[in-house]
PDB file of C-alpha atoms and ligand atoms in Angstrom:
ATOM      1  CA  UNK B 925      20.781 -30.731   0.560  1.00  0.00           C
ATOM      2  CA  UNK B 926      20.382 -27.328  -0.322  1.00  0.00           C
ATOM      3  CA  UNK B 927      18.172 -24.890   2.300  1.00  0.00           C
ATOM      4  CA  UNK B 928      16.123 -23.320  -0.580  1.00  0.00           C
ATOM      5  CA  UNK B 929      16.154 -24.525  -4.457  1.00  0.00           C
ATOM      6  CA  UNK B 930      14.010 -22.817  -6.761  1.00  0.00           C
ATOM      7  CA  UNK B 931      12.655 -25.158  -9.610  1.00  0.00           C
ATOM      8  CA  UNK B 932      11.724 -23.586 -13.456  1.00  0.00           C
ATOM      9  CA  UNK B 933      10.191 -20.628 -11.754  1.00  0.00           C
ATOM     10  CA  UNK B 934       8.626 -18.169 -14.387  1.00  0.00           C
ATOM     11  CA  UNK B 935       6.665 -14.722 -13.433  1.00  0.00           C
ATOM     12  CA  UNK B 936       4.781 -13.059 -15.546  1.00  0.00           C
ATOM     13  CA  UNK B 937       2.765 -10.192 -14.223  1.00  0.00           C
ATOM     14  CA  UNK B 938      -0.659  -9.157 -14.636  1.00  0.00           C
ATOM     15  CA  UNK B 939       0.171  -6.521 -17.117  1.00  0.00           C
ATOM     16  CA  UNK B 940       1.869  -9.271 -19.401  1.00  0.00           C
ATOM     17  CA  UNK B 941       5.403  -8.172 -18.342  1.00  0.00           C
ATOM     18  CA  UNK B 942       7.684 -11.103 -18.441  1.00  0.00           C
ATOM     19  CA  UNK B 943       9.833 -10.911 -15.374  1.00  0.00           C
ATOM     20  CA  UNK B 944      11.530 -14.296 -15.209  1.00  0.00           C
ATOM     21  CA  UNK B 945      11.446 -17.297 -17.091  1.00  0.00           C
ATOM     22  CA  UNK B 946      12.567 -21.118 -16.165  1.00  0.00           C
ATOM     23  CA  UNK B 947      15.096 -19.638 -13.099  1.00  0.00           C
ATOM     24  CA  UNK B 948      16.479 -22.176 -11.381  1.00  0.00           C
ATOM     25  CA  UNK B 949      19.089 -22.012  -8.239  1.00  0.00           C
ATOM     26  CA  UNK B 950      20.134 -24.064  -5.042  1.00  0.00           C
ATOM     27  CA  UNK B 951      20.951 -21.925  -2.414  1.00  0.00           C
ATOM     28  CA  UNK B 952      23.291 -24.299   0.279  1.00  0.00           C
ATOM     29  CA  UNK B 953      24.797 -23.802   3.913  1.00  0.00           C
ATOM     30  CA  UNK B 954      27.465 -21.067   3.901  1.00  0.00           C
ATOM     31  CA  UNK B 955      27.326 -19.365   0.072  1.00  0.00           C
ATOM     32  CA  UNK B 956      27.142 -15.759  -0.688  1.00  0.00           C
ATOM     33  CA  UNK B 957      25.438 -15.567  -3.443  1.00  0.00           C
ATOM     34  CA  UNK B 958      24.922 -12.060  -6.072  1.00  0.00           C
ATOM     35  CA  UNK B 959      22.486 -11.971  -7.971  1.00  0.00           C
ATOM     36  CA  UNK B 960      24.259  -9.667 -10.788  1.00  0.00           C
ATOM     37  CA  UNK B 961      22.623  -8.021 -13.821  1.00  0.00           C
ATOM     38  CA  UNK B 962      21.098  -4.597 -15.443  1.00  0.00           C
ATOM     39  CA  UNK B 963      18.150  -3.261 -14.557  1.00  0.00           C
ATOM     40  CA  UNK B 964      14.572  -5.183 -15.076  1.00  0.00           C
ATOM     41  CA  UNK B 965      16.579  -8.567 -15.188  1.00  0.00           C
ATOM     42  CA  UNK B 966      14.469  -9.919 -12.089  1.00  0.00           C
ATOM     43  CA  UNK B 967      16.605  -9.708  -9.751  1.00  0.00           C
ATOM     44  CA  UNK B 968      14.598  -8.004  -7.257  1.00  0.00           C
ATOM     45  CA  UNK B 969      11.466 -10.504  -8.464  1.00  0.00           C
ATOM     46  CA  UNK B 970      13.675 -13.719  -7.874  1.00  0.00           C
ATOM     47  CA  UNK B 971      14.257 -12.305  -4.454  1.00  0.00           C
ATOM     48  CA  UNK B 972      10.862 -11.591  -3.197  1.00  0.00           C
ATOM     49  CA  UNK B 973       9.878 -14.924  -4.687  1.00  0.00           C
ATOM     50  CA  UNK B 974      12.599 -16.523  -2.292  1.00  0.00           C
ATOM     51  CA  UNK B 975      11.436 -14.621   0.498  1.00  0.00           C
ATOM     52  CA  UNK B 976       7.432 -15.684  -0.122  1.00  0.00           C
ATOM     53  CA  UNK B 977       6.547 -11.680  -0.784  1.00  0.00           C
ATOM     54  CA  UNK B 978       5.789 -12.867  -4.191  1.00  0.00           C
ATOM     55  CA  UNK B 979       4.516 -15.535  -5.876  1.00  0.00           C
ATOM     56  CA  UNK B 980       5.943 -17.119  -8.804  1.00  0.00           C
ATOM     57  CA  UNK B 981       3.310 -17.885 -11.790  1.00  0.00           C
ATOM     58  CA  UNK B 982       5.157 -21.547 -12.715  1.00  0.00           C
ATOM     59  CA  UNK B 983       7.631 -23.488 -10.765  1.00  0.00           C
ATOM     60  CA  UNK B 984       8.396 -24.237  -7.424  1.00  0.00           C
ATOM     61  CA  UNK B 985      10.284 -22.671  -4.334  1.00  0.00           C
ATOM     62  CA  UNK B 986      10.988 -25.900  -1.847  1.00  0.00           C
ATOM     63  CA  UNK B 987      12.969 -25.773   1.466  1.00  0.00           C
ATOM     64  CA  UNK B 988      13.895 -29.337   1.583  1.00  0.00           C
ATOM     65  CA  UNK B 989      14.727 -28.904   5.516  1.00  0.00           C
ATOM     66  CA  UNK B 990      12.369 -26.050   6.545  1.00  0.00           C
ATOM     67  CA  UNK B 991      10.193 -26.662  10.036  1.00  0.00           C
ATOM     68  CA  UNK B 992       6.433 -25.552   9.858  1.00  0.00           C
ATOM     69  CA  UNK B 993       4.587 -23.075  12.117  1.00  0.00           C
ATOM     70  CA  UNK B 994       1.287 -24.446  13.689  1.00  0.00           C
ATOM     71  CA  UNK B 995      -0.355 -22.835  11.085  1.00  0.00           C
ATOM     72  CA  UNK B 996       1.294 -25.205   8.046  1.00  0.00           C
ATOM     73  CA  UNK B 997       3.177 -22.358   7.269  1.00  0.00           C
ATOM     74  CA  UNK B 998       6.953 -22.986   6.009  1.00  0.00           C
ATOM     75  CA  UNK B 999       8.800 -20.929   8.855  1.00  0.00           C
ATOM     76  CA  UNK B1000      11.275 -19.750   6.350  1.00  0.00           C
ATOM     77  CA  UNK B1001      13.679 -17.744   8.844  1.00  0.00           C
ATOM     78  CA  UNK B1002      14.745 -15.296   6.298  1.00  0.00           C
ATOM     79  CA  UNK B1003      16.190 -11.847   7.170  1.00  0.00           C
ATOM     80  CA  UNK B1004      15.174  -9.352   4.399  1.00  0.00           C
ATOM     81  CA  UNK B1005      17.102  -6.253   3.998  1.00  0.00           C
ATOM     82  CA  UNK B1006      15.673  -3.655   1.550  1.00  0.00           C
ATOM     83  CA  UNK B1007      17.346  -0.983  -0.623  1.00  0.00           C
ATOM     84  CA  UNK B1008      15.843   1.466   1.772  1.00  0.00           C
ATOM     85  CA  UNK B1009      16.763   1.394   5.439  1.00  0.00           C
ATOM     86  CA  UNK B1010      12.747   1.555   6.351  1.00  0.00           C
ATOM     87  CA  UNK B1011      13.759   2.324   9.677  1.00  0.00           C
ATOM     88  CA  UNK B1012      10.692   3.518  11.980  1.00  0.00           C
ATOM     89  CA  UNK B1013      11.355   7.279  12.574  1.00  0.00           C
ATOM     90  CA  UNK B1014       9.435   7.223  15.799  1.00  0.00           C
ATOM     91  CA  UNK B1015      11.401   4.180  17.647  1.00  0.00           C
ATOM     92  CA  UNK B1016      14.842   4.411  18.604  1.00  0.00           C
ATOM     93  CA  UNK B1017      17.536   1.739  16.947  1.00  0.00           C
ATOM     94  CA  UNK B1018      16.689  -0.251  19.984  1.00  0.00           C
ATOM     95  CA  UNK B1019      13.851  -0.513  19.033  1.00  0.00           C
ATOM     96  CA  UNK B1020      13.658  -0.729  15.258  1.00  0.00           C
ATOM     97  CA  UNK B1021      15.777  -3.837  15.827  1.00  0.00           C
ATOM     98  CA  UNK B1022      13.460  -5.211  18.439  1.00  0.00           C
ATOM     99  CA  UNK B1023      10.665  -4.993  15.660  1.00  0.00           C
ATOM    100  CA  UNK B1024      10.556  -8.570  14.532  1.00  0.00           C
ATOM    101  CA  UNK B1025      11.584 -10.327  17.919  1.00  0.00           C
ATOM    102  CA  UNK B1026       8.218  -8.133  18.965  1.00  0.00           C
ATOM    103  CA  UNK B1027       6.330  -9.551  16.382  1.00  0.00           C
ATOM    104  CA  UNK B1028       7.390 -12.853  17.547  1.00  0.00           C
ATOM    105  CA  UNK B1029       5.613 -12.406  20.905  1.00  0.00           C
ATOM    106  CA  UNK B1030       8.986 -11.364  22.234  1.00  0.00           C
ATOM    107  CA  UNK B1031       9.081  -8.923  25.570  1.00  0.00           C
ATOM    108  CA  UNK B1032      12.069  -6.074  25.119  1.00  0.00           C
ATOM    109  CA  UNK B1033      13.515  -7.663  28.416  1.00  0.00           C
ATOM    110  CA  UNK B1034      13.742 -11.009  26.826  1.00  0.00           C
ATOM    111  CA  UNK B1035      14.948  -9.116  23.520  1.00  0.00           C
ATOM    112  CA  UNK B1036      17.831  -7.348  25.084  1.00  0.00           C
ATOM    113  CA  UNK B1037      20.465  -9.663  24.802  1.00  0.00           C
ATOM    114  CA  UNK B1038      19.905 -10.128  21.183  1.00  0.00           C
ATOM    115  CA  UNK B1039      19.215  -6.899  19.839  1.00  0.00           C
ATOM    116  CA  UNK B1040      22.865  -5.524  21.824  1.00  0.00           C
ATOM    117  CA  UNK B1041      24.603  -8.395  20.206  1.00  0.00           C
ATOM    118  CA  UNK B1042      23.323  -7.493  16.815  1.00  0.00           C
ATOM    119  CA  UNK B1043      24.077  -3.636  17.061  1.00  0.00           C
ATOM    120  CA  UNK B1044      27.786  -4.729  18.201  1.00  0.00           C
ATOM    121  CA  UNK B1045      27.780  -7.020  15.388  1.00  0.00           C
ATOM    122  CA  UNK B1046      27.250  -3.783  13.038  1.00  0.00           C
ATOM    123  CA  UNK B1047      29.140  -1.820  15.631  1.00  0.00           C
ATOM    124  CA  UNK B1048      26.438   0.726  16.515  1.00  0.00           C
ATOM    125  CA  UNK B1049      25.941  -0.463  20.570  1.00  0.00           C
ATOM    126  CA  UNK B1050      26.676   2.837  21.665  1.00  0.00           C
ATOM    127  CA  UNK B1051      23.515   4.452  19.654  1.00  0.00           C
ATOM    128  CA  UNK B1052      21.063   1.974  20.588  1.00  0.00           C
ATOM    129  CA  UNK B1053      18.939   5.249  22.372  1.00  0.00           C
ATOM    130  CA  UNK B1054      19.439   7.270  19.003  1.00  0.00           C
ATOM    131  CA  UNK B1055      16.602   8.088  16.461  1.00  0.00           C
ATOM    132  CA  UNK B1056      17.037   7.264  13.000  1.00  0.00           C
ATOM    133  CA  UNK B1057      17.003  10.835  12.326  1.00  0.00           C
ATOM    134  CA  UNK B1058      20.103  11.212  14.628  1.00  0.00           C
ATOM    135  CA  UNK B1059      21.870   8.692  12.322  1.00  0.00           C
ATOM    136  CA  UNK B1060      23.811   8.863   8.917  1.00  0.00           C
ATOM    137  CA  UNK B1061      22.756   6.750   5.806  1.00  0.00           C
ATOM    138  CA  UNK B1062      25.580   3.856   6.408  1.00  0.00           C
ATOM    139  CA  UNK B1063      24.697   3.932   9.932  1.00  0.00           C
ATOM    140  CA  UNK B1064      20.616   3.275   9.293  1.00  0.00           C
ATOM    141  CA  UNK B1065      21.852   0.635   6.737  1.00  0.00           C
ATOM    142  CA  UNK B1066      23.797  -0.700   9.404  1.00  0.00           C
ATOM    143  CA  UNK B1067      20.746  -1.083  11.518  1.00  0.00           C
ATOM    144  CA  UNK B1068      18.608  -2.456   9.076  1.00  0.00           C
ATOM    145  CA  UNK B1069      21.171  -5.411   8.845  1.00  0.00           C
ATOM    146  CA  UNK B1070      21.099  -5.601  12.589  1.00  0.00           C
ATOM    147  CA  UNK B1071      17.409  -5.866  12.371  1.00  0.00           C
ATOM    148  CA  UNK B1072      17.289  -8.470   9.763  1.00  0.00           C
ATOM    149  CA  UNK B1073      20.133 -10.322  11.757  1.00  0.00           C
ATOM    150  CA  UNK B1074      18.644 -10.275  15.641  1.00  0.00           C
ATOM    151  CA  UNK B1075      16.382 -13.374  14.256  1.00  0.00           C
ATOM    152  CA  UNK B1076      19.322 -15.714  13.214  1.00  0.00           C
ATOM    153  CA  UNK B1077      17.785 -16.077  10.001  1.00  0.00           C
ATOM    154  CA  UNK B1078      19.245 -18.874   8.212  1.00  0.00           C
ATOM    155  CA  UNK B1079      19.525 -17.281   4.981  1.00  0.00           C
ATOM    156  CA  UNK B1080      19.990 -13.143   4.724  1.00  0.00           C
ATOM    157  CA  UNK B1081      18.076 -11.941   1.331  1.00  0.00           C
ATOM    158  CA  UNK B1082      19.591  -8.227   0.657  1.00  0.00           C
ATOM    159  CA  UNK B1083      18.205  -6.396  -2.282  1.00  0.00           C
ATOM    160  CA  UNK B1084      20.563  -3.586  -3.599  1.00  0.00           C
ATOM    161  CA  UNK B1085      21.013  -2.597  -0.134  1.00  0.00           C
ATOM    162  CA  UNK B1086      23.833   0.172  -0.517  1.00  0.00           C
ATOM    163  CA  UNK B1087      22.350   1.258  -3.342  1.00  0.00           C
ATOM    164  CA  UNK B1088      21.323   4.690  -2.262  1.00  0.00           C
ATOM    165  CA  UNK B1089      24.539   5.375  -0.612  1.00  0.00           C
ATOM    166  CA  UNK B1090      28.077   7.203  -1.378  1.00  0.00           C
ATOM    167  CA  UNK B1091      30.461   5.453  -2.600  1.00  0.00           C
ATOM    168  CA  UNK B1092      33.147   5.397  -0.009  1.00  0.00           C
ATOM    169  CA  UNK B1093      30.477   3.967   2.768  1.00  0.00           C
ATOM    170  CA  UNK B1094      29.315   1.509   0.632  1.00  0.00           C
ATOM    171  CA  UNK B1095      33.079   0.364   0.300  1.00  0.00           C
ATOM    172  CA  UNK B1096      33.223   0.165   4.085  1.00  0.00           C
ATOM    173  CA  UNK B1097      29.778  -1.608   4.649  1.00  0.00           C
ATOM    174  CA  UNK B1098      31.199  -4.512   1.873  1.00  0.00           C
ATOM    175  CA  UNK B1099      33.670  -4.695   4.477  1.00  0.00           C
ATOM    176  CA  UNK B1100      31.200  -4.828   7.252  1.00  0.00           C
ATOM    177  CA  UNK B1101      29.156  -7.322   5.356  1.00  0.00           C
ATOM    178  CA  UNK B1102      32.716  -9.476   4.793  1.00  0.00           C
ATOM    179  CA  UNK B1103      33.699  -9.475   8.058  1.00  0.00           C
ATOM    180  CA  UNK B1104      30.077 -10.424   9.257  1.00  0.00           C
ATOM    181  CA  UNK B1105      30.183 -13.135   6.535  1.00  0.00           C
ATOM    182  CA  UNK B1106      33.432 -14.700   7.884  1.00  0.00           C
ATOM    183  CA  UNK B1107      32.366 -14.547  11.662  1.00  0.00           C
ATOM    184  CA  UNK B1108      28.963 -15.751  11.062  1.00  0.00           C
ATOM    185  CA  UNK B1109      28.773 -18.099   8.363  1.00  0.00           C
ATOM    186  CA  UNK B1110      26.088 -16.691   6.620  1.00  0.00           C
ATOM    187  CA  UNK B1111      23.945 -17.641   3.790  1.00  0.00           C
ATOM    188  CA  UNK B1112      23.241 -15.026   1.590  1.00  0.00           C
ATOM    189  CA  UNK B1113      21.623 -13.948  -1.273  1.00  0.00           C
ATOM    190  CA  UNK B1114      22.194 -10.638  -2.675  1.00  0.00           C
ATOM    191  CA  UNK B1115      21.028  -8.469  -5.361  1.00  0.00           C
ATOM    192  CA  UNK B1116      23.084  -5.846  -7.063  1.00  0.00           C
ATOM    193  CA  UNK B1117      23.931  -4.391 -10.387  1.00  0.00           C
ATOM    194  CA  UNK B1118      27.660  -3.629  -9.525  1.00  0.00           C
ATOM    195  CA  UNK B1119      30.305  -6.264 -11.116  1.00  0.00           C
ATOM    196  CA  UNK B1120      32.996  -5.241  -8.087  1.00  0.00           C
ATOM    197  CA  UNK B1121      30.388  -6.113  -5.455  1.00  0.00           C
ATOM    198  CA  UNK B1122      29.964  -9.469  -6.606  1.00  0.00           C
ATOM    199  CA  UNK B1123      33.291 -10.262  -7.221  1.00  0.00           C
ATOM    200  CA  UNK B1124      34.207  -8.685  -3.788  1.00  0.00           C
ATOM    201  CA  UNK B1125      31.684 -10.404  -1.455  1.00  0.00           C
ATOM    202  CA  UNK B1126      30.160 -13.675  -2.952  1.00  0.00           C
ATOM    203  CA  UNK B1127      31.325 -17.212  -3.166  1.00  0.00           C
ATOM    204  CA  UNK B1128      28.982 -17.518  -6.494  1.00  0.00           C
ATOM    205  CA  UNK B1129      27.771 -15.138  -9.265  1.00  0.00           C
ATOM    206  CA  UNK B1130      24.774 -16.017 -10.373  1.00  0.00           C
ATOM    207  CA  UNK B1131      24.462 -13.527 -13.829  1.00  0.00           C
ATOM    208  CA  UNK B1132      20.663 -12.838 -15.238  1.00  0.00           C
ATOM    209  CA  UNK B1133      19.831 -11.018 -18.251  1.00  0.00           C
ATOM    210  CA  UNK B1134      16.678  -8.932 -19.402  1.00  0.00           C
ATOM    211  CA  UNK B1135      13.633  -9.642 -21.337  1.00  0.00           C
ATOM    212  CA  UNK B1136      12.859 -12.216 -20.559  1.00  0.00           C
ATOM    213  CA  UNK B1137      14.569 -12.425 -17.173  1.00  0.00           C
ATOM    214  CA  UNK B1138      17.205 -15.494 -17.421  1.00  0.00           C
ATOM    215  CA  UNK B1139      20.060 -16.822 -15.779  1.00  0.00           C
ATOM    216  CA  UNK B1140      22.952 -16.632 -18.140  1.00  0.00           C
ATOM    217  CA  UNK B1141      25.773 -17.941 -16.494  1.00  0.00           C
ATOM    218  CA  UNK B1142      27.120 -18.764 -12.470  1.00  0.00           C
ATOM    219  CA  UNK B1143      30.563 -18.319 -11.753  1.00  0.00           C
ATOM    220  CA  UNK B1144      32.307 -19.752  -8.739  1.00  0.00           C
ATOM    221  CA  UNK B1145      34.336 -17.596  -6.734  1.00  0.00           C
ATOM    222  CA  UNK B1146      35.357 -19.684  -4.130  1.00  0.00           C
ATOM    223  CA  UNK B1147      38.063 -22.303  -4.175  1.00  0.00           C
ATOM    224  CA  UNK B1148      35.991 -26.014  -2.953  1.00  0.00           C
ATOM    225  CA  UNK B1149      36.595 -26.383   0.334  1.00  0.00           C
ATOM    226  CA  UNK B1150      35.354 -27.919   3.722  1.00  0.00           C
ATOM    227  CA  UNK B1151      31.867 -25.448   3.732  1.00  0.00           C
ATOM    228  CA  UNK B1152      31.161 -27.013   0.410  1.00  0.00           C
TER     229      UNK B1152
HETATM  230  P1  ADP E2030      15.580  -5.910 -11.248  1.00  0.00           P
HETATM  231  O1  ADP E2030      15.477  -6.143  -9.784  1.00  0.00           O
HETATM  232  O2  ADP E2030      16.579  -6.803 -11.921  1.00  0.00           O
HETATM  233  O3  ADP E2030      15.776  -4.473 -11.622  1.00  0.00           O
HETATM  234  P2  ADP E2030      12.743  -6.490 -11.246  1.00  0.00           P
HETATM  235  O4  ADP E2030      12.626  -7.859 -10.682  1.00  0.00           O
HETATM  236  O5  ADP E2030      12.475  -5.337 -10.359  1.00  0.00           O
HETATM  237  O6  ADP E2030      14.184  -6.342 -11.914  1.00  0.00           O
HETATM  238  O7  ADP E2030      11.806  -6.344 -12.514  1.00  0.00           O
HETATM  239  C1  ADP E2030      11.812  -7.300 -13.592  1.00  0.00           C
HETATM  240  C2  ADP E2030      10.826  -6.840 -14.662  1.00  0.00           C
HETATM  241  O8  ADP E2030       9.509  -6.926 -14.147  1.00  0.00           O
HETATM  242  C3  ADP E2030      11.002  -5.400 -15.104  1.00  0.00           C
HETATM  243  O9  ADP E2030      10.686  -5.320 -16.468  1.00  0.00           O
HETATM  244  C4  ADP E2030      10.007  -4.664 -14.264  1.00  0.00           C
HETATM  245  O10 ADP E2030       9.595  -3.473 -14.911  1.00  0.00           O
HETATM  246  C5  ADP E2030       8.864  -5.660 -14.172  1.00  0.00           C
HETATM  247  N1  ADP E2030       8.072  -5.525 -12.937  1.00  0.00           N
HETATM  248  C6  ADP E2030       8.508  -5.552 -11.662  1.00  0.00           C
HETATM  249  N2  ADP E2030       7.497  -5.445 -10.792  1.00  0.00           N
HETATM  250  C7  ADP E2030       6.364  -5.348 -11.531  1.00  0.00           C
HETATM  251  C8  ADP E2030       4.979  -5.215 -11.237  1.00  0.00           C
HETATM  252  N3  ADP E2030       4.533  -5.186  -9.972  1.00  0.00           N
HETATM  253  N4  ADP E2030       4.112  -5.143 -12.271  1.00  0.00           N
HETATM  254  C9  ADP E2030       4.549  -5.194 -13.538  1.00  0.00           C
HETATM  255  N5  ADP E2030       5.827  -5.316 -13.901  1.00  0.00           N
HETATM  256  C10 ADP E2030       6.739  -5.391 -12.921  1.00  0.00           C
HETATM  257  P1  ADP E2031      28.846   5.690   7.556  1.00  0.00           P
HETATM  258  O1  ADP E2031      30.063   5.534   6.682  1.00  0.00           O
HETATM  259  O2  ADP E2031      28.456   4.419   8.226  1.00  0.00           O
HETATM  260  O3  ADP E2031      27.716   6.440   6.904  1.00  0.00           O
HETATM  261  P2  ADP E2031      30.612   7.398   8.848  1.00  0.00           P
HETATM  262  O4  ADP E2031      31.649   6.419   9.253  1.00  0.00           O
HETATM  263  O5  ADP E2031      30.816   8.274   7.654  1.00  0.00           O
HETATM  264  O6  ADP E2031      29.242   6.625   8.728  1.00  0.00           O
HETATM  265  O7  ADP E2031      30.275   8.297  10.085  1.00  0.00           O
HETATM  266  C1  ADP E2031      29.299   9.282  10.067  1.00  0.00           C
HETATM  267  C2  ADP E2031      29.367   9.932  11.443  1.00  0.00           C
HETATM  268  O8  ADP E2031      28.888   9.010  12.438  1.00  0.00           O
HETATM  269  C3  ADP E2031      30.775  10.279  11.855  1.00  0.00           C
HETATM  270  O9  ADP E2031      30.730  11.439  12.663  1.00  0.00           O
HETATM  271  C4  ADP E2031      31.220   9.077  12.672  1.00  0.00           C
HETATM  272  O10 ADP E2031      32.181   9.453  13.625  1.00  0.00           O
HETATM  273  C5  ADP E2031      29.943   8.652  13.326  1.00  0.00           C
HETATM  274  N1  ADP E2031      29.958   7.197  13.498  1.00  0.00           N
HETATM  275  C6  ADP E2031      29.653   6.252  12.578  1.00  0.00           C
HETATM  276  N2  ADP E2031      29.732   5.014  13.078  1.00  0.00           N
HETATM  277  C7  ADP E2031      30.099   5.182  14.380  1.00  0.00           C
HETATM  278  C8  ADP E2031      30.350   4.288  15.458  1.00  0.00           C
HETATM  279  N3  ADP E2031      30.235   2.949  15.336  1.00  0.00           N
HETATM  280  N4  ADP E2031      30.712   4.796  16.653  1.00  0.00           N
HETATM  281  C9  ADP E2031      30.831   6.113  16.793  1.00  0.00           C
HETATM  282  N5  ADP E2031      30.601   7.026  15.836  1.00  0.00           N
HETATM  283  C10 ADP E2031      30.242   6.572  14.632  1.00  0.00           C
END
């Protein structure tokens, strides 16, 4: 049973734009999924769809196994991790990847165990007591992952996240991300417009084109095997 699996989903926005028409996609246990295609395909729309930061116009988003907050709310435990660090400039990385354990109701004592084991997942332990400012742009990337980890999310949404960085540390953060991937099992989907990075990281290409935005073929990377 797949953890998310979006049904015919169309979005059209207010201004008439046609940003996705009759998607559909199972996300299950353990893939890496890219989202590959030019700009204005919907990638980024598909995503925030997924991740309940936008609705879709037609079609459905289920999570056949989700639990529900007392509130009736699907608890969707997804880590988000935008194109832009958003780091807070005024916290240190401590504390930027305390942020949504806090907003859980969850004391920086209680937190502490977590957020270390996050920054040594991204291998930044050592600058938990830096400022973003102090940091370079792989290393903020780096602890935007950490933040969107510390939560065990069951599925990681990244939207062009190394987008806005050189291209020799966004080799080494593909490495970072595979290396996480392996140790971790993730589920991921991620968004990019780069043909390597798909091929590099994902167990599944999922290709959309423009106007309207389509899927137009899904490749698997993968060989079968036990993680199905
Ligand atoms: P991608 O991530 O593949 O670049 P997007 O999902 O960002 O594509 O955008 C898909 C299409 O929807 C584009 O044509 C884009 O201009 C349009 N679009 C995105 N957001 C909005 C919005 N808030 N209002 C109107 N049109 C939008
Ligand atoms: P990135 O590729 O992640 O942007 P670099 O590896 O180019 O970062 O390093 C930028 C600077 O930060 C260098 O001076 C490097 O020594 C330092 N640095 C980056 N990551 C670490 C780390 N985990 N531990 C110690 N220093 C680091």
């Amino acid at each position: 049973k797949p953890i998310v699996s979006l049904k015919a989903i169309s979005k059209t926005f207010s201004n008439g734009t046609v940003a996705l028409s009759d998607m559909a996609l199972d996300i299950r246990q353990g893939e890496f999924i890219s989202l590959l295609g030019p700009s204005g395909c919907g990638k980024s729309t598909a995503l925030r769809i997924i991740a309940g930061l936008a609705t879709a116009s037609t079609g459905t988003v289920d999570w056949p196994s989700a639990t529900y907050d007392p509130d009736g709310r699907p608890d969707r435990e997804i880590g988000f991790v935008f194109q832009e660090p958003t780091l807070m400039p005024w916290a240190t990385v401590f504390g930027n990847v305390w942020l949504p354990l806090r907003l859980k109701g969850i004391s920086k004592a209680a937190a502490r165990a977590d957020i270390m084991h996050a920054l040594e997942l991204v291998g930044l332990a050592k600058f938990a007591e830096s400022y973003p400012r102090e940091l370079s742009g792989g290393m903020k990337m780096r602890v935007s992952i950490a933040r969107a980890l510390v939560t065990q999310p069951k599925i990681l949404l990244m939207d062009e996240p190394f987008a806005a960085l050189d291209e020799i540390t966004r080799f080494k953060l593909n490495n970072d991300i595979l290396r996480l991937r392996e140790q971790l099992g993730w589920t991921v989907v991620f968004v990019t417009h780069s043909v390597f990075e798909s091929v590099y990281l994902s167990s599944r290409i999922v290709v959309m084109a423009a106007r309207p935005g389509r899927v137009v073929a899904e490749i698997d990377i993968d060989v079968p095997g036990p993680r199905g």
